[in-house]
mmCIF file of N, CA and C in Angstrom:
data_model
loop_
_atom_site.group_PDB
_atom_site.id
_atom_site.type_symbol
_atom_site.label_atom_id
_atom_site.label_comp_id
_atom_site.label_asym_id
_atom_site.label_seq_id
_atom_site.Cartn_x
_atom_site.Cartn_y
_atom_site.Cartn_z
ATOM 1 N N MET A 1 -12.580 3.005 -42.620
ATOM 2 C CA MET A 1 -12.035 2.434 -43.905
ATOM 3 C C MET A 1 -12.372 3.688 -45.126
ATOM 4 N N TYR A 2 -13.477 3.641 -45.650
ATOM 5 C CA TYR A 2 -14.029 4.510 -46.712
ATOM 6 C C TYR A 2 -15.247 4.599 -46.710
ATOM 7 N N SER A 3 -15.925 5.614 -46.734
ATOM 8 C CA SER A 3 -17.511 5.814 -46.638
ATOM 9 C C SER A 3 -17.695 5.436 -48.255
ATOM 10 N N SER A 4 -19.098 5.292 -48.581
ATOM 11 C CA SER A 4 -19.555 4.844 -49.767
ATOM 12 C C SER A 4 -19.466 6.097 -50.424
ATOM 13 N N THR A 5 -19.900 7.293 -49.917
ATOM 14 C CA THR A 5 -20.224 8.772 -50.691
ATOM 15 C C THR A 5 -18.701 8.930 -51.257
ATOM 16 N N SER A 6 -17.614 8.842 -50.388
ATOM 17 C CA SER A 6 -16.541 9.465 -51.007
ATOM 18 C C SER A 6 -15.913 8.513 -51.841
ATOM 19 N N LEU A 7 -16.247 7.237 -51.674
ATOM 20 C CA LEU A 7 -15.443 6.162 -52.393
ATOM 21 C C LEU A 7 -16.530 6.598 -54.010
ATOM 22 N N ARG A 8 -17.526 6.620 -53.899
ATOM 23 C CA ARG A 8 -17.865 7.127 -55.344
ATOM 24 C C ARG A 8 -17.652 8.210 -55.681
ATOM 25 N N ASP A 9 -17.667 9.470 -55.097
ATOM 26 C CA ASP A 9 -17.119 10.712 -55.814
ATOM 27 C C ASP A 9 -15.744 10.457 -56.074
ATOM 28 N N ASP A 10 -14.788 9.899 -55.340
ATOM 29 C CA ASP A 10 -13.295 9.755 -55.946
ATOM 30 C C ASP A 10 -13.209 9.024 -57.048
ATOM 31 N N LEU A 11 -13.914 7.724 -56.923
ATOM 32 C CA LEU A 11 -13.819 6.940 -58.490
ATOM 33 C C LEU A 11 -14.495 7.654 -59.407
ATOM 34 N N HIS A 12 -15.042 8.484 -59.407
ATOM 35 C CA HIS A 12 -15.568 9.378 -60.485
ATOM 36 C C HIS A 12 -15.158 10.422 -60.619
ATOM 37 N N SER A 13 -14.263 10.807 -59.901
ATOM 38 C CA SER A 13 -13.517 12.110 -60.198
ATOM 39 C C SER A 13 -12.491 12.007 -61.397
ATOM 40 N N ALA A 14 -12.111 13.143 -62.195
ATOM 41 C CA ALA A 14 -11.430 12.944 -63.558
ATOM 42 C C ALA A 14 -9.774 12.598 -62.719
ATOM 43 N N GLN A 15 -9.201 12.878 -61.750
ATOM 44 C CA GLN A 15 -7.885 12.881 -61.813
ATOM 45 C C GLN A 15 -7.948 11.234 -61.395
ATOM 46 N N VAL A 16 -8.862 10.531 -60.571
ATOM 47 C CA VAL A 16 -8.992 9.230 -60.442
ATOM 48 C C VAL A 16 -9.137 8.510 -61.991
ATOM 49 N N ARG A 17 -10.123 8.939 -62.776
ATOM 50 C CA ARG A 17 -10.067 8.239 -63.860
ATOM 51 C C ARG A 17 -8.871 8.288 -65.006
ATOM 52 N N ARG A 18 -8.225 9.355 -64.901
ATOM 53 C CA ARG A 18 -6.748 9.651 -65.355
ATOM 54 C C ARG A 18 -5.843 8.690 -64.878
ATOM 55 N N ALA A 19 -5.700 8.344 -63.582
ATOM 56 C CA ALA A 19 -5.004 7.763 -62.931
ATOM 57 C C ALA A 19 -5.044 6.107 -63.484
ATOM 58 N N LEU A 20 -6.330 5.709 -63.532
ATOM 59 C CA LEU A 20 -6.688 4.383 -63.803
ATOM 60 C C LEU A 20 -6.486 4.043 -65.320
ATOM 61 N N GLY A 21 -6.680 5.235 -66.159
ATOM 62 C CA GLY A 21 -6.691 5.035 -67.495
ATOM 63 C C GLY A 21 -5.546 4.489 -68.247
ATOM 64 N N PRO A 22 -4.239 4.589 -68.071
ATOM 65 C CA PRO A 22 -3.175 3.537 -68.340
ATOM 66 C C PRO A 22 -3.058 2.406 -67.894
ATOM 67 N N TYR A 23 -4.112 1.993 -66.903
ATOM 68 C CA TYR A 23 -3.911 0.246 -66.807
ATOM 69 C C TYR A 23 -5.201 0.026 -66.918
ATOM 70 N N MET A 24 -6.225 0.541 -67.656
ATOM 71 C CA MET A 24 -7.493 -0.021 -67.998
ATOM 72 C C MET A 24 -7.332 -1.295 -68.545
ATOM 73 N N ALA A 25 -6.523 -1.406 -69.555
ATOM 74 C CA ALA A 25 -6.262 -2.654 -70.495
ATOM 75 C C ALA A 25 -6.080 -3.981 -69.145
ATOM 76 N N LYS A 26 -4.796 -3.707 -68.643
ATOM 77 C CA LYS A 26 -4.256 -4.466 -67.549
ATOM 78 C C LYS A 26 -5.806 -4.817 -66.734
ATOM 79 N N LEU A 27 -6.239 -3.774 -66.069
ATOM 80 C CA LEU A 27 -7.341 -4.074 -65.201
ATOM 81 C C LEU A 27 -8.228 -5.365 -65.872
ATOM 82 N N HIS A 28 -8.848 -4.737 -67.183
ATOM 83 C CA HIS A 28 -9.903 -5.504 -67.997
ATOM 84 C C HIS A 28 -9.477 -6.951 -68.247
ATOM 85 N N GLU A 29 -8.216 -7.211 -68.221
ATOM 86 C CA GLU A 29 -7.379 -8.474 -68.616
ATOM 87 C C GLU A 29 -7.319 -9.072 -67.369
ATOM 88 N N MET A 30 -6.656 -8.598 -66.072
ATOM 89 C CA MET A 30 -7.113 -9.230 -64.737
ATOM 90 C C MET A 30 -8.348 -9.630 -64.439
ATOM 91 N N PHE A 31 -9.538 -8.791 -64.562
ATOM 92 C CA PHE A 31 -10.883 -8.909 -64.374
ATOM 93 C C PHE A 31 -11.480 -10.301 -64.813
ATOM 94 N N ALA A 32 -10.972 -10.117 -66.432
ATOM 95 C CA ALA A 32 -11.283 -11.426 -67.166
ATOM 96 C C ALA A 32 -10.896 -12.605 -66.900
ATOM 97 N N HIS A 33 -9.516 -12.304 -66.323
ATOM 98 C CA HIS A 33 -8.759 -14.028 -66.181
ATOM 99 C C HIS A 33 -9.651 -14.366 -64.954
ATOM 100 N N PHE A 34 -9.646 -14.042 -63.977
ATOM 101 C CA PHE A 34 -9.851 -14.149 -62.424
ATOM 102 C C PHE A 34 -11.342 -14.459 -62.862
ATOM 103 N N ALA A 35 -12.043 -13.555 -63.493
ATOM 104 C CA ALA A 35 -13.669 -13.943 -63.442
ATOM 105 C C ALA A 35 -14.032 -15.329 -64.167
ATOM 106 N N GLN A 36 -12.847 -15.829 -65.264
ATOM 107 C CA GLN A 36 -13.317 -17.254 -65.618
ATOM 108 C C GLN A 36 -12.923 -18.151 -64.806
ATOM 109 N N ALA A 37 -12.192 -17.866 -63.457
ATOM 110 C CA ALA A 37 -12.378 -18.726 -62.498
ATOM 111 C C ALA A 37 -14.004 -19.411 -62.030
ATOM 112 N N GLU A 38 -14.594 -19.083 -62.821
ATOM 113 C CA GLU A 38 -16.224 -19.351 -62.510
ATOM 114 C C GLU A 38 -16.369 -20.720 -63.147
ATOM 115 N N GLU A 39 -17.068 -21.720 -62.416
ATOM 116 C CA GLU A 39 -17.470 -22.824 -62.901
ATOM 117 C C GLU A 39 -18.315 -22.854 -64.269
ATOM 118 N N GLN A 40 -18.014 -24.024 -65.144
ATOM 119 C CA GLN A 40 -18.551 -23.899 -66.357
ATOM 120 C C GLN A 40 -20.048 -23.491 -66.707
ATOM 121 N N GLY A 41 -20.398 -22.704 -67.531
ATOM 122 C CA GLY A 41 -21.818 -22.486 -67.590
ATOM 123 C C GLY A 41 -22.052 -21.319 -66.725
ATOM 124 N N GLN A 42 -21.263 -20.491 -66.097
ATOM 125 C CA GLN A 42 -21.938 -19.373 -65.146
ATOM 126 C C GLN A 42 -21.175 -17.813 -66.134
ATOM 127 N N SER A 43 -21.794 -16.972 -65.792
ATOM 128 C CA SER A 43 -21.309 -15.811 -66.270
ATOM 129 C C SER A 43 -19.978 -15.312 -66.016
ATOM 130 N N LEU A 44 -19.367 -14.645 -66.700
ATOM 131 C CA LEU A 44 -17.982 -14.274 -66.706
ATOM 132 C C LEU A 44 -17.814 -12.604 -66.442
ATOM 133 N N ASP A 45 -19.158 -11.942 -66.323
ATOM 134 C CA ASP A 45 -19.037 -10.758 -66.385
ATOM 135 C C ASP A 45 -19.054 -10.295 -65.019
ATOM 136 N N THR A 46 -18.687 -11.036 -63.830
ATOM 137 C CA THR A 46 -18.666 -10.841 -62.622
ATOM 138 C C THR A 46 -17.742 -11.634 -62.024
ATOM 139 N N MET A 47 -17.055 -10.955 -60.825
ATOM 140 C CA MET A 47 -16.161 -11.828 -60.073
ATOM 141 C C MET A 47 -16.702 -12.025 -58.605
ATOM 142 N N ASP A 48 -16.561 -13.187 -57.900
ATOM 143 C CA ASP A 48 -17.406 -13.597 -56.846
ATOM 144 C C ASP A 48 -15.837 -13.448 -55.897
ATOM 145 N N THR A 49 -16.073 -13.660 -54.582
ATOM 146 C CA THR A 49 -15.371 -13.166 -53.763
ATOM 147 C C THR A 49 -14.279 -14.441 -53.354
ATOM 148 N N ALA A 50 -14.502 -15.404 -54.020
ATOM 149 C CA ALA A 50 -13.271 -16.401 -54.300
ATOM 150 C C ALA A 50 -12.226 -16.013 -55.099
ATOM 151 N N GLU A 51 -12.848 -15.450 -56.465
ATOM 152 C CA GLU A 51 -11.979 -15.036 -57.457
ATOM 153 C C GLU A 51 -11.181 -13.936 -56.822
ATOM 154 N N TRP A 52 -11.745 -12.920 -56.151
ATOM 155 C CA TRP A 52 -11.024 -11.843 -55.525
ATOM 156 C C TRP A 52 -9.927 -12.333 -54.608
ATOM 157 N N MET A 53 -10.354 -13.286 -53.861
ATOM 158 C CA MET A 53 -9.056 -13.917 -53.029
ATOM 159 C C MET A 53 -7.998 -14.237 -54.010
ATOM 160 N N GLN A 54 -8.398 -15.165 -54.811
ATOM 161 C CA GLN A 54 -7.098 -15.682 -55.711
ATOM 162 C C GLN A 54 -6.490 -14.543 -56.835
ATOM 163 N N LEU A 55 -7.236 -13.580 -57.144
ATOM 164 C CA LEU A 55 -6.412 -12.607 -57.480
ATOM 165 C C LEU A 55 -5.481 -11.846 -56.691
ATOM 166 N N ALA A 56 -5.791 -11.589 -55.377
ATOM 167 C CA ALA A 56 -5.198 -10.920 -54.404
ATOM 168 C C ALA A 56 -3.769 -12.024 -53.893
ATOM 169 N N GLN A 57 -3.999 -13.241 -53.851
ATOM 170 C CA GLN A 57 -2.946 -14.150 -53.883
ATOM 171 C C GLN A 57 -1.969 -14.104 -54.920
ATOM 172 N N GLN A 58 -2.442 -14.301 -56.001
ATOM 173 C CA GLN A 58 -1.698 -14.412 -57.078
ATOM 174 C C GLN A 58 -0.905 -12.962 -57.756
ATOM 175 N N CYS A 59 -1.408 -11.983 -57.466
ATOM 176 C CA CYS A 59 -0.829 -10.670 -57.723
ATOM 177 C C CYS A 59 0.201 -10.330 -56.405
ATOM 178 N N GLY A 60 0.215 -11.494 -55.359
ATOM 179 C CA GLY A 60 1.090 -11.186 -54.402
ATOM 180 C C GLY A 60 0.964 -10.037 -53.401
ATOM 181 N N LEU A 61 -0.594 -9.595 -53.373
ATOM 182 C CA LEU A 61 -1.068 -8.520 -52.379
ATOM 183 C C LEU A 61 -0.761 -8.934 -51.013
ATOM 184 N N VAL A 62 -1.547 -10.214 -50.838
ATOM 185 C CA VAL A 62 -1.534 -10.913 -49.697
ATOM 186 C C VAL A 62 -0.019 -10.894 -48.839
ATOM 187 N N GLU A 63 0.743 -11.271 -49.614
ATOM 188 C CA GLU A 63 1.789 -11.321 -48.755
ATOM 189 C C GLU A 63 2.499 -10.047 -48.701
ATOM 190 N N GLN A 64 2.473 -9.484 -49.864
ATOM 191 C CA GLN A 64 3.514 -8.174 -49.710
ATOM 192 C C GLN A 64 2.836 -6.983 -48.949
ATOM 193 N N TYR A 65 1.316 -6.929 -48.678
ATOM 194 C CA TYR A 65 0.759 -6.001 -47.703
ATOM 195 C C TYR A 65 0.227 -6.817 -46.605
ATOM 196 N N GLY A 66 0.264 -8.075 -46.349
ATOM 197 C CA GLY A 66 -0.387 -8.731 -45.406
ATOM 198 C C GLY A 66 -1.986 -8.508 -45.251
ATOM 199 N N LEU A 67 -2.467 -8.644 -46.176
ATOM 200 C CA LEU A 67 -3.914 -8.481 -46.398
ATOM 201 C C LEU A 67 -4.477 -9.767 -45.596
ATOM 202 N N THR A 68 -5.442 -9.805 -44.796
ATOM 203 C CA THR A 68 -6.372 -10.762 -44.287
ATOM 204 C C THR A 68 -7.248 -11.169 -45.353
ATOM 205 N N LYS A 69 -8.087 -12.340 -44.774
ATOM 206 C CA LYS A 69 -9.440 -12.553 -45.744
ATOM 207 C C LYS A 69 -10.134 -11.706 -45.173
ATOM 208 N N SER A 70 -10.381 -11.306 -44.083
ATOM 209 C CA SER A 70 -11.429 -10.344 -43.304
ATOM 210 C C SER A 70 -11.510 -9.017 -44.181
ATOM 211 N N THR A 71 -10.141 -8.681 -44.344
ATOM 212 C CA THR A 71 -9.460 -7.496 -44.843
ATOM 213 C C THR A 71 -9.916 -7.173 -46.463
ATOM 214 N N LEU A 72 -9.786 -8.577 -46.977
ATOM 215 C CA LEU A 72 -10.007 -8.741 -48.275
ATOM 216 C C LEU A 72 -11.580 -8.531 -48.713
ATOM 217 N N LEU A 73 -12.105 -9.277 -47.718
ATOM 218 C CA LEU A 73 -13.830 -9.056 -47.898
ATOM 219 C C LEU A 73 -14.327 -7.904 -47.588
ATOM 220 N N ARG A 74 -13.773 -7.093 -46.785
ATOM 221 C CA ARG A 74 -14.062 -5.808 -46.422
ATOM 222 C C ARG A 74 -13.935 -4.876 -47.471
ATOM 223 N N ILE A 75 -12.791 -5.060 -48.019
ATOM 224 C CA ILE A 75 -12.685 -4.100 -49.550
ATOM 225 C C ILE A 75 -13.599 -4.569 -50.662
ATOM 226 N N PHE A 76 -13.842 -5.998 -50.713
ATOM 227 C CA PHE A 76 -14.991 -6.320 -51.710
ATOM 228 C C PHE A 76 -16.326 -5.505 -51.659
ATOM 229 N N ALA A 77 -16.768 -5.692 -50.244
ATOM 230 C CA ALA A 77 -17.835 -5.387 -49.680
ATOM 231 C C ALA A 77 -17.959 -3.683 -49.952
ATOM 232 N N ALA A 78 -16.768 -3.319 -49.887
ATOM 233 C CA ALA A 78 -16.818 -1.810 -50.037
ATOM 234 C C ALA A 78 -16.921 -1.074 -51.383
ATOM 235 N N GLY A 79 -16.456 -2.156 -52.368
ATOM 236 C CA GLY A 79 -16.935 -1.524 -53.934
ATOM 237 C C GLY A 79 -18.205 -2.029 -54.470
ATOM 238 N N LEU A 80 -19.015 -2.806 -53.825
ATOM 239 C CA LEU A 80 -20.373 -3.322 -54.027
ATOM 240 C C LEU A 80 -21.449 -1.727 -53.947
ATOM 241 N N GLN A 81 -21.944 -2.010 -54.678
ATOM 242 C CA GLN A 81 -23.093 -0.810 -54.716
ATOM 243 C C GLN A 81 -23.941 -0.822 -53.426
ATOM 244 N N GLU A 82 -24.100 -1.830 -52.444
ATOM 245 C CA GLU A 82 -24.725 -1.927 -51.433
ATOM 246 C C GLU A 82 -23.629 -1.976 -50.213
ATOM 247 N N GLU A 83 -23.431 -0.890 -49.672
ATOM 248 C CA GLU A 83 -22.046 -0.989 -48.775
ATOM 249 C C GLU A 83 -22.340 -1.790 -47.505
ATOM 250 N N GLY A 84 -21.506 -2.622 -47.225
ATOM 251 C CA GLY A 84 -21.501 -3.464 -46.229
ATOM 252 C C GLY A 84 -22.150 -5.052 -46.293
ATOM 253 N N PHE A 85 -22.768 -5.060 -47.797
ATOM 254 C CA PHE A 85 -23.858 -6.189 -47.973
ATOM 255 C C PHE A 85 -23.014 -7.334 -48.019
ATOM 256 N N GLY A 86 -23.332 -8.284 -46.843
ATOM 257 C CA GLY A 86 -22.253 -9.447 -46.633
ATOM 258 C C GLY A 86 -21.184 -9.422 -46.193
ATOM 259 N N ALA A 87 -20.439 -8.223 -45.931
ATOM 260 C CA ALA A 87 -19.358 -7.998 -45.755
ATOM 261 C C ALA A 87 -18.903 -9.008 -44.177
ATOM 262 N N HIS A 88 -20.109 -9.431 -43.401
ATOM 263 C CA HIS A 88 -20.112 -10.137 -42.167
ATOM 264 C C HIS A 88 -20.447 -11.422 -42.427
ATOM 265 N N ASP A 89 -21.011 -11.798 -43.324
ATOM 266 C CA ASP A 89 -21.676 -13.008 -43.608
ATOM 267 C C ASP A 89 -21.166 -13.537 -44.656
ATOM 268 N N HIS A 90 -20.326 -14.692 -44.143
ATOM 269 C CA HIS A 90 -19.218 -15.609 -45.325
ATOM 270 C C HIS A 90 -20.183 -16.717 -45.940
ATOM 271 N N GLU A 91 -21.516 -16.608 -45.795
ATOM 272 C CA GLU A 91 -22.338 -17.636 -46.429
ATOM 273 C C GLU A 91 -22.977 -17.206 -47.548
ATOM 274 N N VAL A 92 -23.001 -15.648 -47.584
ATOM 275 C CA VAL A 92 -23.430 -14.911 -48.947
ATOM 276 C C VAL A 92 -22.765 -14.854 -49.835
ATOM 277 N N GLU A 93 -22.957 -15.045 -51.124
ATOM 278 C CA GLU A 93 -21.986 -14.925 -52.113
ATOM 279 C C GLU A 93 -22.105 -13.537 -53.012
ATOM 280 N N LEU A 94 -21.122 -12.936 -53.017
ATOM 281 C CA LEU A 94 -21.257 -11.907 -53.713
ATOM 282 C C LEU A 94 -20.257 -11.440 -54.931
ATOM 283 N N GLU A 95 -21.001 -10.939 -55.916
ATOM 284 C CA GLU A 95 -20.617 -10.828 -57.116
ATOM 285 C C GLU A 95 -20.436 -9.251 -57.667
ATOM 286 N N ALA A 96 -19.428 -9.321 -58.240
ATOM 287 C CA ALA A 96 -19.084 -7.768 -58.236
ATOM 288 C C ALA A 96 -18.882 -7.389 -59.894
ATOM 289 N N SER A 97 -19.375 -6.224 -60.633
ATOM 290 C CA SER A 97 -19.222 -6.116 -61.846
ATOM 291 C C SER A 97 -17.580 -5.403 -62.125
ATOM 292 N N PHE A 98 -17.194 -5.149 -63.528
ATOM 293 C CA PHE A 98 -16.204 -4.485 -63.560
ATOM 294 C C PHE A 98 -16.110 -3.259 -63.022
ATOM 295 N N GLU A 99 -17.143 -2.141 -63.317
ATOM 296 C CA GLU A 99 -17.208 -1.067 -62.332
ATOM 297 C C GLU A 99 -16.873 -1.092 -60.920
ATOM 298 N N GLU A 100 -17.713 -2.191 -60.311
ATOM 299 C CA GLU A 100 -17.368 -2.329 -58.828
ATOM 300 C C GLU A 100 -16.011 -2.859 -58.500
ATOM 301 N N PHE A 101 -15.367 -3.644 -59.951
ATOM 302 C CA PHE A 101 -13.905 -4.375 -59.250
ATOM 303 C C PHE A 101 -13.184 -3.039 -59.232
ATOM 304 N N LEU A 102 -13.299 -1.655 -60.056
ATOM 305 C CA LEU A 102 -12.461 -0.640 -60.255
ATOM 306 C C LEU A 102 -12.727 0.109 -58.707
ATOM 307 N N GLU A 103 -13.758 0.031 -58.212
ATOM 308 C CA GLU A 103 -14.138 0.567 -56.921
ATOM 309 C C GLU A 103 -13.323 -0.266 -56.013
ATOM 310 N N MET A 104 -13.242 -1.471 -56.200
ATOM 311 C CA MET A 104 -12.377 -2.353 -54.913
ATOM 312 C C MET A 104 -11.129 -1.943 -55.262
ATOM 313 N N ILE A 105 -10.331 -1.590 -56.571
ATOM 314 C CA ILE A 105 -9.359 -1.261 -56.565
ATOM 315 C C ILE A 105 -8.707 0.185 -55.696
ATOM 316 N N VAL A 106 -9.968 1.012 -56.023
ATOM 317 C CA VAL A 106 -9.233 2.346 -55.400
ATOM 318 C C VAL A 106 -9.212 2.083 -53.800
ATOM 319 N N VAL A 107 -10.438 1.203 -53.273
ATOM 320 C CA VAL A 107 -10.392 1.053 -52.110
ATOM 321 C C VAL A 107 -9.154 0.506 -51.447
ATOM 322 N N LEU A 108 -8.691 -0.531 -52.327
ATOM 323 C CA LEU A 108 -7.404 -1.176 -51.953
ATOM 324 C C LEU A 108 -6.374 -0.435 -52.097
ATOM 325 N N ALA A 109 -6.004 0.556 -52.808
ATOM 326 C CA ALA A 109 -5.245 1.514 -52.785
ATOM 327 C C ALA A 109 -5.107 2.295 -51.845
ATOM 328 N N THR A 110 -6.501 2.984 -51.274
ATOM 329 C CA THR A 110 -6.303 3.742 -50.038
ATOM 330 C C THR A 110 -5.850 3.050 -48.826
ATOM 331 N N TYR A 111 -6.392 1.745 -48.870
ATOM 332 C CA TYR A 111 -5.786 0.782 -47.574
ATOM 333 C C TYR A 111 -4.437 0.459 -47.689
ATOM 334 N N VAL A 112 -3.611 0.327 -48.510
ATOM 335 C CA VAL A 112 -2.483 -0.309 -48.615
ATOM 336 C C VAL A 112 -1.209 0.815 -48.842
ATOM 337 N N VAL A 113 -1.621 1.878 -49.512
ATOM 338 C CA VAL A 113 -0.680 3.043 -49.513
ATOM 339 C C VAL A 113 -1.078 4.070 -48.742
ATOM 340 N N ARG A 114 -0.498 3.910 -47.467
ATOM 341 C CA ARG A 114 -1.221 4.593 -46.044
ATOM 342 C C ARG A 114 -0.547 6.172 -45.848
ATOM 343 N N ASP A 115 0.001 6.734 -46.610
ATOM 344 C CA ASP A 115 0.632 8.013 -46.953
ATOM 345 C C ASP A 115 -0.806 9.230 -46.651
ATOM 346 N N PRO A 116 -0.766 9.732 -45.719
ATOM 347 C CA PRO A 116 -2.239 10.631 -45.335
ATOM 348 C C PRO A 116 -1.795 11.816 -46.398
ATOM 349 N N PHE A 117 -0.914 12.308 -46.630
ATOM 350 C CA PHE A 117 -0.608 13.354 -47.626
ATOM 351 C C PHE A 117 -0.660 13.201 -49.230
ATOM 352 N N LEU A 118 -0.534 11.714 -49.487
ATOM 353 C CA LEU A 118 -0.725 11.388 -51.017
ATOM 354 C C LEU A 118 -2.181 11.401 -51.675
ATOM 355 N N PRO A 119 -2.676 12.237 -52.695
ATOM 356 C CA PRO A 119 -3.971 12.123 -53.026
ATOM 357 C C PRO A 119 -4.246 10.515 -53.416
ATOM 358 N N THR A 120 -5.282 10.377 -53.554
ATOM 359 C CA THR A 120 -5.946 8.907 -54.110
ATOM 360 C C THR A 120 -5.564 8.559 -55.518
ATOM 361 N N HIS A 121 -5.283 9.430 -56.297
ATOM 362 C CA HIS A 121 -5.006 9.112 -57.633
ATOM 363 C C HIS A 121 -3.526 8.747 -57.487
ATOM 364 N N ASN A 122 -2.785 9.223 -56.749
ATOM 365 C CA ASN A 122 -1.364 8.788 -56.710
ATOM 366 C C ASN A 122 -1.387 7.663 -56.024
ATOM 367 N N LYS A 123 -2.396 7.405 -54.987
ATOM 368 C CA LYS A 123 -2.085 6.068 -54.475
ATOM 369 C C LYS A 123 -2.522 4.857 -55.546
ATOM 370 N N ILE A 124 -3.545 5.237 -56.216
ATOM 371 C CA ILE A 124 -3.765 4.289 -57.100
ATOM 372 C C ILE A 124 -2.630 3.756 -58.119
ATOM 373 N N THR A 125 -2.165 4.786 -58.681
ATOM 374 C CA THR A 125 -0.814 4.635 -59.668
ATOM 375 C C THR A 125 0.259 3.883 -58.702
ATOM 376 N N ARG A 126 0.502 4.137 -57.533
ATOM 377 C CA ARG A 126 1.338 3.541 -56.855
ATOM 378 C C ARG A 126 1.157 1.928 -56.541
ATOM 379 N N LEU A 127 0.115 1.544 -56.247
ATOM 380 C CA LEU A 127 -0.350 0.170 -56.512
ATOM 381 C C LEU A 127 -0.322 -0.422 -57.666
ATOM 382 N N LEU A 128 -1.036 0.353 -58.775
ATOM 383 C CA LEU A 128 -1.171 -0.374 -59.953
ATOM 384 C C LEU A 128 0.334 -0.550 -60.565
ATOM 385 N N ASP A 129 1.422 0.259 -60.246
ATOM 386 C CA ASP A 129 2.673 -0.233 -60.467
ATOM 387 C C ASP A 129 3.308 -1.258 -60.078
ATOM 388 N N ARG A 130 2.663 -1.689 -59.236
ATOM 389 C CA ARG A 130 3.438 -2.856 -58.088
ATOM 390 C C ARG A 130 2.944 -3.934 -58.946
ATOM 391 N N ILE A 131 1.722 -4.230 -59.294
ATOM 392 C CA ILE A 131 1.042 -5.579 -59.430
ATOM 393 C C ILE A 131 0.570 -5.418 -60.847
ATOM 394 N N SER A 132 0.823 -4.426 -61.867
ATOM 395 C CA SER A 132 0.765 -4.771 -63.176
ATOM 396 C C SER A 132 1.982 -4.996 -63.961
#
């Protein structure tokens, strides 16, 4: 999929940040909406795996791209600071910050927009145009 080093490098590149820029308000809104799926009294500043799955389902990503639960969990884990942590252990409850959510969007874009000649920042734009 994506190594953690190249993911972090891409995410912090000027081109990727510029590509995310026009969508940042919408991404904040999406994150806040799905983070609110938490039970009463819990923090709304993180998104767990169930909320990530719900976002993927409601945004049409599962249907449009044929994403499986396993693939979505791998993408979720790839966005976390600890690469692979809990990716294969479905009993571990993972939580992602907004910054990690952005990393998940970058990984998702590179996974679903499979044109090998298209730069990452263009893949992000293509994905976000479809779901926003």
